[in-house]
Amino acid sequence: MSLAIKLQTASAEYQKLDLDLSNVVEARQRLEAQLSENELVKKEFSTLTSENIIYKQIGPALVKQDPAEAKAHVDTRLDFIRSEIKRVEEQLKNVGAAAEKKKVEIVNIQATIQQQAQQGAAEAS
C-alpha cells in the first residue's frame, strides 16, 4: 500500500475518532447537566416540611407522590447518572488515547513522505 493511501486512510480514521470524541464530550456535558439538576432537586427536598406536598408530572397531569418515594427516585437517578459519568469518562479516555495514537501515526507517515520527497529531489539534482 502506498504511503499516500496509508495517509488518507489514517486521516479518515482520525476524523472518525475525533467525531466520536466530540460525541462522548457532548454526552458527558448532558450527564453533568442532569446531575446538577437532580442534585438541586435533592437539595430542595431537604428544605421541605411534612406539610409540603410533592407532585410528579405524568404526561399533562400532576400526580401526588409520597415524599419518601420521590426522594428515593432522585437518589436512584443520582446514582445512575454518576455511574454513567464514570462510564463516559472511561470511554473519553479510551477514545482520546486512540485519537492520539492515530495522530502520531499520521505524523510518522507525513514525515516518511517528506523524507522520500527530499531524497527524490536530491537524486534528481
mmCIF file of C-alpha atoms in Angstrom, residues 2-104:
data_model
loop_
_atom_site.group_PDB
_atom_site.id
_atom_site.type_symbol
_atom_site.label_atom_id
_atom_site.label_comp_id
_atom_site.label_asym_id
_atom_site.label_seq_id
_atom_site.Cartn_x
_atom_site.Cartn_y
_atom_site.Cartn_z
ATOM 1 C CA SER A 2 1.386 3.386 -0.950
ATOM 2 C CA LEU A 3 2.112 5.974 1.686
ATOM 3 C CA ALA A 4 -0.452 8.371 0.225
ATOM 4 C CA ILE A 5 -3.190 5.770 0.629
ATOM 5 C CA LYS A 6 -1.994 4.961 4.168
ATOM 6 C CA LEU A 7 -2.093 8.671 4.998
ATOM 7 C CA GLN A 8 -5.579 9.048 3.550
ATOM 8 C CA THR A 9 -6.851 6.002 5.470
ATOM 9 C CA ALA A 10 -5.248 7.134 8.723
ATOM 10 C CA SER A 11 -6.680 10.633 8.263
ATOM 11 C CA ALA A 12 -10.180 9.241 7.731
ATOM 12 C CA GLU A 13 -9.813 7.063 10.849
ATOM 13 C CA TYR A 14 -8.599 10.069 12.836
ATOM 14 C CA GLN A 15 -11.568 12.156 11.692
ATOM 15 C CA LYS A 16 -13.931 9.379 12.833
ATOM 16 C CA LEU A 17 -12.169 9.196 16.211
ATOM 17 C CA ASP A 18 -12.388 12.977 16.509
ATOM 18 C CA LEU A 19 -16.131 12.832 15.809
ATOM 19 C CA ASP A 20 -16.514 10.024 18.379
ATOM 20 C CA LEU A 21 -14.600 12.145 20.882
ATOM 21 C CA SER A 22 -16.923 15.101 20.270
ATOM 22 C CA ASN A 23 -19.966 12.871 20.790
ATOM 23 C CA VAL A 24 -18.575 11.489 24.047
ATOM 24 C CA VAL A 25 -17.780 15.000 25.315
ATOM 25 C CA GLU A 26 -21.331 16.070 24.442
ATOM 26 C CA ALA A 27 -22.753 13.061 26.315
ATOM 27 C CA ARG A 28 -20.602 13.953 29.331
ATOM 28 C CA GLN A 29 -21.911 17.508 29.303
ATOM 29 C CA ARG A 30 -25.540 16.291 29.164
ATOM 30 C CA LEU A 31 -24.893 13.965 32.106
ATOM 31 C CA GLU A 32 -23.310 16.793 34.097
ATOM 32 C CA ALA A 33 -26.388 18.941 33.471
ATOM 33 C CA GLN A 34 -28.671 16.100 34.611
ATOM 34 C CA LEU A 35 -26.524 15.543 37.695
ATOM 35 C CA SER A 36 -26.668 19.212 38.602
ATOM 36 C CA GLU A 37 -30.427 19.330 38.096
ATOM 37 C CA ASN A 38 -31.037 16.240 40.236
ATOM 38 C CA GLU A 39 -28.720 17.480 42.989
ATOM 39 C CA LEU A 40 -30.730 20.694 43.027
ATOM 40 C CA VAL A 41 -33.958 18.668 43.387
ATOM 41 C CA LYS A 42 -32.399 16.688 46.252
ATOM 42 C CA LYS A 43 -31.385 19.944 47.936
ATOM 43 C CA GLU A 44 -34.926 21.277 47.554
ATOM 44 C CA PHE A 45 -36.288 18.082 49.131
ATOM 45 C CA SER A 46 -34.166 18.715 52.215
ATOM 46 C CA THR A 47 -35.935 22.045 52.769
ATOM 47 C CA LEU A 48 -39.451 20.566 52.650
ATOM 48 C CA THR A 49 -41.572 20.033 55.718
ATOM 49 C CA SER A 50 -44.070 17.238 56.364
ATOM 50 C CA GLU A 51 -46.914 19.581 55.335
ATOM 51 C CA ASN A 52 -45.463 20.084 51.855
ATOM 52 C CA ILE A 53 -46.948 18.012 49.054
ATOM 53 C CA ILE A 54 -44.801 16.597 46.262
ATOM 54 C CA TYR A 55 -46.267 16.178 42.801
ATOM 55 C CA LYS A 56 -44.893 14.232 39.891
ATOM 56 C CA GLN A 57 -45.724 15.197 36.330
ATOM 57 C CA ILE A 58 -47.023 12.261 34.325
ATOM 58 C CA GLY A 59 -47.919 13.455 30.861
ATOM 59 C CA PRO A 60 -50.042 16.582 31.217
ATOM 60 C CA ALA A 61 -51.196 15.676 34.755
ATOM 61 C CA LEU A 62 -49.657 16.281 38.170
ATOM 62 C CA VAL A 63 -49.976 13.270 40.464
ATOM 63 C CA LYS A 64 -49.426 13.415 44.220
ATOM 64 C CA GLN A 65 -46.356 11.409 45.233
ATOM 65 C CA ASP A 66 -45.110 10.020 48.519
ATOM 66 C CA PRO A 67 -42.141 12.155 49.717
ATOM 67 C CA ALA A 68 -40.048 9.101 50.665
ATOM 68 C CA GLU A 69 -40.673 7.575 47.244
ATOM 69 C CA ALA A 70 -39.789 10.824 45.469
ATOM 70 C CA LYS A 71 -36.547 11.135 47.445
ATOM 71 C CA ALA A 72 -35.679 7.505 46.701
ATOM 72 C CA HIS A 73 -36.245 8.076 42.969
ATOM 73 C CA VAL A 74 -33.977 11.109 42.981
ATOM 74 C CA ASP A 75 -31.260 9.193 44.877
ATOM 75 C CA THR A 76 -31.538 6.300 42.431
ATOM 76 C CA ARG A 77 -31.322 8.695 39.500
ATOM 77 C CA LEU A 78 -28.254 10.376 41.017
ATOM 78 C CA ASP A 79 -26.532 7.002 41.453
ATOM 79 C CA PHE A 80 -27.336 6.068 37.862
ATOM 80 C CA ILE A 81 -26.093 9.392 36.478
ATOM 81 C CA ARG A 82 -22.847 9.138 38.467
ATOM 82 C CA SER A 83 -22.215 5.614 37.157
ATOM 83 C CA GLU A 84 -22.917 6.804 33.608
ATOM 84 C CA ILE A 85 -20.465 9.683 34.072
ATOM 85 C CA LYS A 86 -17.777 7.191 35.141
ATOM 86 C CA ARG A 87 -18.524 5.016 32.111
ATOM 87 C CA VAL A 88 -18.410 8.015 29.756
ATOM 88 C CA GLU A 89 -15.159 9.273 31.309
ATOM 89 C CA GLU A 90 -13.584 5.861 30.676
ATOM 90 C CA GLN A 91 -14.850 5.983 27.103
ATOM 91 C CA LEU A 92 -13.480 9.513 26.768
ATOM 92 C CA LYS A 93 -10.072 8.342 27.972
ATOM 93 C CA ASN A 94 -10.045 5.394 25.542
ATOM 94 C CA VAL A 95 -11.169 7.381 22.508
ATOM 95 C CA GLY A 96 -8.721 10.173 23.359
ATOM 96 C CA ALA A 97 -5.847 7.695 23.588
ATOM 97 C CA ALA A 98 -6.826 6.096 20.272
ATOM 98 C CA ALA A 99 -7.030 9.520 18.615
ATOM 99 C CA GLU A 100 -3.611 10.487 19.968
ATOM 100 C CA LYS A 101 -2.127 7.210 18.707
ATOM 101 C CA LYS A 102 -3.660 7.791 15.264
ATOM 102 C CA LYS A 103 -2.307 11.358 15.223
ATOM 103 C CA VAL A 104 1.222 10.052 15.884
#
